[in-house]
Short mmCIF file of C-alpha atoms and ligand atoms in Angstrom, two decimals:
data_model
loop_
_atom_site.label_atom_id
_atom_site.label_comp_id
_atom_site.label_asym_id
_atom_site.label_seq_id
_atom_site.Cartn_x
_atom_site.Cartn_y
_atom_site.Cartn_z
CA MET P 717 0.85 -26.21 10.46
CA LEU P 718 -0.71 -26.50 7.01
CA ILE P 719 -3.04 -29.31 6.00
CA ALA P 720 -3.30 -30.25 2.32
CA ILE P 721 -6.30 -32.36 1.36
CA THR P 722 -5.77 -34.27 -1.87
CA ARG P 723 -7.38 -37.22 -3.59
CA GLY P 724 -5.78 -39.84 -5.84
CA VAL P 725 -6.44 -39.74 -9.58
CA SER P 726 -9.56 -41.65 -10.60
CA PRO P 727 -9.01 -44.41 -13.19
CA ALA P 728 -12.02 -42.81 -14.94
CA ILE P 729 -10.21 -39.47 -15.48
CA GLY P 730 -10.40 -40.03 -19.25
CA ASN P 731 -14.14 -39.23 -18.98
CA CYS P 732 -13.50 -35.87 -17.32
CA GLU P 733 -15.44 -32.70 -18.06
CA LEU P 734 -13.83 -30.55 -20.78
CA THR P 735 -14.84 -27.00 -21.68
CA HIS P 736 -12.03 -25.34 -23.66
CA LEU P 737 -9.83 -28.33 -24.57
CA GLU P 738 -10.19 -31.14 -27.10
CA ARG P 739 -10.26 -34.59 -25.55
CA MET P 740 -6.87 -36.34 -25.60
CA ALA P 741 -5.93 -39.76 -24.25
CA ILE P 742 -4.76 -39.51 -20.63
CA ASP P 743 -2.15 -41.97 -19.37
CA VAL P 744 -3.72 -42.80 -16.00
CA GLN P 745 -0.57 -44.33 -14.53
CA LEU P 746 1.51 -41.33 -15.51
CA ALA P 747 -1.18 -38.99 -14.15
CA GLN P 748 -1.07 -40.92 -10.85
CA ALA P 749 2.74 -40.71 -10.72
CA GLN P 750 2.67 -36.96 -11.46
CA HIS P 751 0.03 -36.47 -8.79
CA GLN P 752 2.17 -38.32 -6.27
CA GLN P 753 5.14 -36.05 -7.08
CA TYR P 754 2.84 -33.06 -6.61
CA GLU P 755 1.91 -34.37 -3.15
CA GLU P 756 5.61 -34.87 -2.34
CA CYS P 757 6.19 -31.27 -3.30
CA LEU P 758 3.41 -30.11 -0.92
CA ALA P 759 4.98 -32.19 1.86
CA ALA P 760 8.43 -30.73 1.12
CA LEU P 761 6.90 -27.27 1.56
CA GLY P 762 5.63 -28.17 5.02
CA CYS P 763 2.10 -29.43 4.37
CA GLU P 764 0.69 -32.45 6.13
CA VAL P 765 -0.91 -34.23 3.17
CA HIS P 766 -4.24 -35.88 3.90
CA ARG P 767 -4.99 -38.02 0.84
CA LEU P 768 -8.62 -39.13 0.43
CA PRO P 769 -9.43 -42.50 -1.13
CA VAL P 770 -9.77 -42.64 -4.91
CA GLU P 771 -13.33 -42.26 -6.24
CA PRO P 772 -13.36 -44.76 -9.15
CA ASP P 773 -16.70 -43.47 -10.53
CA LEU P 774 -15.99 -39.72 -10.33
CA PRO P 775 -13.64 -38.77 -13.20
CA ASP P 776 -12.74 -35.26 -11.98
CA SER P 777 -12.48 -36.04 -8.28
CA VAL P 778 -8.71 -35.42 -8.13
CA PHE P 779 -9.53 -31.70 -8.52
CA VAL P 780 -10.54 -31.26 -4.88
CA GLU P 781 -10.15 -27.47 -4.98
CA ASP P 782 -13.47 -27.13 -6.79
CA VAL P 783 -15.71 -28.57 -4.08
CA ALA P 784 -14.77 -26.45 -1.07
CA ILE P 785 -13.50 -23.02 -0.07
CA VAL P 786 -11.62 -22.98 3.21
CA VAL P 787 -10.84 -19.81 5.16
CA ASP P 788 -9.58 -19.58 8.74
CA GLU P 789 -13.08 -19.18 10.17
CA LEU P 790 -15.10 -21.75 8.19
CA ALA P 791 -15.36 -23.98 5.14
CA LEU P 792 -17.91 -23.59 2.37
CA ILE P 793 -18.94 -26.74 0.55
CA THR P 794 -19.66 -25.68 -3.01
CA GLN P 795 -22.38 -26.65 -5.44
CA PRO P 796 -20.13 -27.57 -8.40
CA GLY P 797 -21.24 -26.15 -11.73
CA ALA P 798 -20.96 -29.49 -13.58
CA ASP P 799 -23.58 -32.07 -12.55
CA SER P 800 -21.07 -34.93 -12.85
CA ARG P 801 -19.04 -33.29 -10.07
CA LYS P 802 -21.78 -32.73 -7.48
CA PRO P 803 -21.26 -36.13 -5.72
CA GLU P 804 -17.63 -35.15 -5.00
CA THR P 805 -18.81 -32.89 -2.18
CA ILE P 806 -19.86 -35.68 0.21
CA SER P 807 -16.41 -37.04 1.09
CA ILE P 808 -14.83 -33.56 1.11
CA ALA P 809 -17.42 -32.31 3.63
CA HIS P 810 -16.64 -35.34 5.77
CA ALA P 811 -12.89 -34.64 5.57
CA LEU P 812 -13.28 -30.95 6.44
CA GLU P 813 -15.72 -31.22 9.33
CA SER P 814 -12.98 -31.93 11.87
CA TYR P 815 -11.16 -28.72 10.86
CA ARG P 816 -13.87 -26.14 10.21
CA LYS P 817 -17.50 -25.25 10.78
CA LEU P 818 -19.23 -26.13 7.48
CA PHE P 819 -21.55 -23.97 5.38
CA TYR P 820 -23.18 -25.05 2.11
CA ILE P 821 -23.93 -23.27 -1.17
CA GLY P 822 -27.43 -24.23 -2.28
CA ALA P 823 -29.21 -24.36 -5.67
CA PRO P 824 -29.75 -22.40 -7.83
CA GLY P 825 -26.29 -21.22 -6.82
CA THR P 826 -23.32 -22.97 -8.40
CA VAL P 827 -19.67 -22.25 -7.79
CA ASP P 828 -16.41 -24.14 -8.38
CA GLY P 829 -13.53 -23.44 -6.01
CA GLY P 830 -11.36 -22.84 -9.09
CA ASP P 831 -13.33 -19.63 -9.53
CA VAL P 832 -12.48 -18.38 -6.04
CA LEU P 833 -9.35 -16.30 -5.50
CA ARG P 834 -8.82 -15.10 -1.94
CA VAL P 835 -6.25 -12.37 -1.46
CA GLY P 836 -6.19 -11.26 2.15
CA LYS P 837 -9.76 -10.36 3.10
CA THR P 838 -10.89 -9.93 -0.52
CA ILE P 839 -12.51 -12.89 -2.23
CA PHE P 840 -12.85 -12.64 -6.00
CA VAL P 841 -15.32 -15.06 -7.61
CA GLY P 842 -15.23 -15.72 -11.34
CA LEU P 843 -18.49 -15.43 -13.23
CA SER P 844 -17.78 -18.36 -15.54
CA SER P 845 -19.67 -21.28 -17.05
CA ARG P 846 -19.45 -22.92 -13.57
CA SER P 847 -20.18 -20.11 -11.10
CA ASN P 848 -23.19 -17.79 -10.95
CA PRO P 849 -24.50 -14.67 -9.17
CA SER P 850 -26.73 -16.67 -6.80
CA ALA P 851 -23.67 -18.45 -5.36
CA ILE P 852 -21.87 -15.11 -5.04
CA GLU P 853 -24.81 -13.66 -3.06
CA GLN P 854 -24.78 -16.68 -0.76
CA MET P 855 -21.02 -16.35 -0.29
CA GLN P 856 -21.42 -12.67 0.56
CA SER P 857 -23.98 -13.35 3.26
CA ILE P 858 -21.88 -16.15 4.79
CA LEU P 859 -18.48 -14.44 4.58
CA GLN P 860 -19.21 -10.73 5.16
CA PRO P 861 -19.82 -11.21 8.91
CA TYR P 862 -16.22 -12.45 9.13
CA GLY P 863 -14.86 -9.32 7.46
CA TYR P 864 -14.49 -10.65 3.92
CA THR P 865 -15.47 -8.69 0.82
CA VAL P 866 -16.79 -10.93 -1.97
CA LYS P 867 -16.60 -9.57 -5.54
CA GLY P 868 -17.81 -11.13 -8.80
CA VAL P 869 -15.37 -10.94 -11.73
CA GLN P 870 -16.25 -11.68 -15.36
CA VAL P 871 -14.10 -14.46 -16.88
CA ASN P 872 -13.91 -15.08 -20.62
CA GLY P 873 -12.08 -17.74 -22.64
CA CYS P 874 -10.96 -20.04 -19.84
CA LEU P 875 -12.55 -22.45 -17.38
CA HIS P 876 -12.08 -20.68 -14.05
CA LEU P 877 -10.96 -17.37 -12.59
CA LYS P 878 -7.82 -19.09 -11.29
CA SER P 879 -7.01 -20.25 -14.84
CA ALA P 880 -6.56 -16.52 -15.47
CA VAL P 881 -5.12 -15.10 -12.25
CA THR P 882 -3.46 -16.44 -9.09
CA GLN P 883 -1.41 -15.03 -6.23
CA VAL P 884 2.37 -15.54 -6.45
CA ALA P 885 3.57 -13.33 -3.57
CA GLU P 886 1.91 -11.35 -0.79
CA ASP P 887 1.33 -8.32 -3.02
CA THR P 888 1.68 -9.87 -6.49
CA LEU P 889 -0.64 -11.69 -8.89
CA LEU P 890 0.18 -13.66 -12.05
CA ILE P 891 -2.36 -12.89 -14.76
CA ASN P 892 -3.45 -13.56 -18.32
CA PRO P 893 -4.98 -10.21 -19.42
CA ASN P 894 -6.88 -11.87 -22.28
CA TRP P 895 -9.13 -13.77 -19.90
CA VAL P 896 -9.85 -11.28 -17.14
CA ASP P 897 -9.86 -7.48 -16.85
CA VAL P 898 -6.55 -6.39 -15.28
CA ARG P 899 -8.20 -3.21 -13.90
CA THR P 900 -10.05 -5.38 -11.36
CA PHE P 901 -6.67 -6.13 -9.76
CA ARG P 902 -5.16 -2.64 -9.88
CA ASP P 903 -4.34 -2.71 -6.15
CA TRP P 904 -1.76 -5.50 -6.67
CA ASN P 905 1.51 -5.80 -8.56
CA LEU P 906 0.80 -7.80 -11.71
CA ILE P 907 3.06 -10.17 -13.63
CA GLU P 908 1.66 -11.10 -17.02
CA ALA P 909 1.98 -14.68 -18.28
CA ASP P 910 4.00 -14.97 -21.49
CA THR P 911 1.64 -14.73 -24.48
CA LEU P 912 3.03 -18.02 -25.84
CA GLU P 913 1.92 -19.72 -22.60
CA PRO P 914 -1.77 -18.82 -22.15
CA TYR P 915 -2.36 -21.48 -19.47
CA ALA P 916 0.59 -20.27 -17.38
CA SER P 917 -1.31 -18.10 -14.89
CA ASN P 918 -2.22 -20.89 -12.50
CA ALA P 919 0.39 -21.08 -9.75
CA LEU P 920 0.08 -22.41 -6.21
CA LEU P 921 1.62 -20.21 -3.52
CA ILE P 922 2.66 -22.04 -0.34
CA GLY P 923 4.49 -19.83 2.14
CA GLU P 924 6.91 -17.91 -0.08
CA THR P 925 7.31 -20.61 -2.74
CA VAL P 926 5.27 -21.08 -5.88
CA VAL P 927 4.48 -24.62 -7.05
CA TYR P 928 4.47 -24.29 -10.80
CA PRO P 929 4.12 -26.46 -13.96
CA VAL P 930 7.42 -27.27 -15.64
CA SER P 931 5.72 -26.72 -19.02
CA PHE P 932 5.78 -22.88 -18.78
CA PRO P 933 9.50 -21.94 -18.81
CA ARG P 934 8.99 -18.44 -20.22
CA THR P 935 6.56 -17.36 -17.53
CA ARG P 936 8.66 -19.12 -14.91
CA GLN P 937 11.58 -16.87 -15.93
CA ARG P 938 9.36 -13.84 -15.36
CA LEU P 939 8.46 -15.08 -11.88
CA GLU P 940 12.10 -15.69 -11.00
CA ALA P 941 13.10 -12.30 -12.38
CA HIS P 942 10.72 -10.82 -9.78
CA GLY P 943 12.56 -12.73 -7.04
CA ILE P 944 9.85 -15.37 -6.64
CA SER P 945 11.05 -18.81 -5.62
CA VAL P 946 9.60 -21.53 -7.87
CA MET P 947 9.34 -25.29 -7.38
CA THR P 948 8.38 -27.05 -10.60
CA VAL P 949 6.13 -30.07 -11.03
CA ASP P 950 5.17 -31.97 -14.17
CA VAL P 951 1.36 -32.07 -14.39
CA SER P 952 1.08 -32.64 -18.14
CA GLU P 953 -1.48 -35.48 -17.86
CA LEU P 954 -3.71 -33.56 -15.44
CA ALA P 955 -3.51 -30.56 -17.78
CA LYS P 956 -5.22 -32.70 -20.47
CA ALA P 957 -8.20 -32.85 -18.06
CA GLU P 958 -8.13 -29.02 -17.88
CA GLY P 959 -6.59 -29.16 -14.42
CA ALA P 960 -3.57 -27.32 -13.07
CA VAL P 961 -1.67 -26.88 -9.82
CA THR P 962 -4.14 -25.08 -7.56
CA CYS P 963 -6.96 -27.51 -8.30
CA CYS P 964 -5.35 -30.66 -6.89
CA SER P 965 -5.35 -29.60 -3.24
CA LEU P 966 -7.20 -27.73 -0.51
CA ILE P 967 -4.58 -26.09 1.69
CA PHE P 968 -5.37 -24.43 5.01
CA SER P 969 -4.01 -23.99 8.48
CA ALA P 970 -4.93 -26.62 11.01
CA ILE P 971 -7.40 -25.00 13.38
CA GLY P 972 -10.20 -27.12 14.86
CA PRO P 973 -13.85 -25.96 14.51
CA GLU P 974 -14.08 -25.58 18.29
CA THR P 975 -11.52 -22.71 18.23
CA GLN P 976 -13.44 -20.76 15.55
CA ALA P 977 -15.75 -17.82 16.02
C1 CIR M 1163 -13.54 -29.84 -14.89
O1 CIR M 1163 -13.84 -29.44 -16.01
O2 CIR M 1163 -14.27 -29.62 -13.91
C2 CIR M 1163 -12.26 -30.61 -14.72
N1 CIR M 1163 -12.03 -31.40 -15.88
C3 CIR M 1163 -11.10 -29.69 -14.46
C4 CIR M 1163 -11.23 -28.92 -13.20
C5 CIR M 1163 -10.02 -28.10 -12.90
N2 CIR M 1163 -10.20 -27.40 -11.69
C6 CIR M 1163 -9.58 -26.28 -11.38
O3 CIR M 1163 -8.81 -25.75 -12.14
N3 CIR M 1163 -9.86 -25.74 -10.20
#
């Protein structure tokens, strides 16, 4: 069984962090309705959705992906790269402790979960404005004993590594070659996002279905042409906060910490 941890949209989302986007008014009610449809989509794909209470004072707290990295053996609570987001970790650690043994990234390390792409036993970590080499070293020492290889990847022009590349099938990645070096991912089949849709590389793979923003029809056609099954969601308001589909959930299989190594 898959668990999906989510959190409702904060009424303060209009004060979110922004790095590459101009601030635009966000319709909070519409954002909340879109987020609810996103959760319904996760449930339709077999996830048990565990929604955490809204954090009225934490504008970006809907983007739960950034504060933890969950693998079968453990969960890492991150040290988010933006100071305004550091308090988000407390409730996520509390929610995860019944599922996984917890480890913590400490200062001076910073890493956002949006920079972490796990493909099998390889964990790529974006070197971005949010994530740094100290966090990567800490991740290596925590994860290597469990057989994971952790690799830093330079990211340019976008917020996170997963703004630039995500997994869309077991052996296939969706990528924007302007933001990350495609040679890093030469061991996988690559589908390039349409150049008219630069933000189209963030897709959320659940089982064999990709949850995908309705706003990228050209890239969606490319995915479908490769035989990938796509379920669309409208996340236009969350996109104004520089969020996308992976960042609104933490999805993992339900194993208790007592059954872990
Ligand atoms: C931030 O800048 O931290 C938020 N406004 C957006 C975070 C999006 N997270 C993600 O893509 N993993």
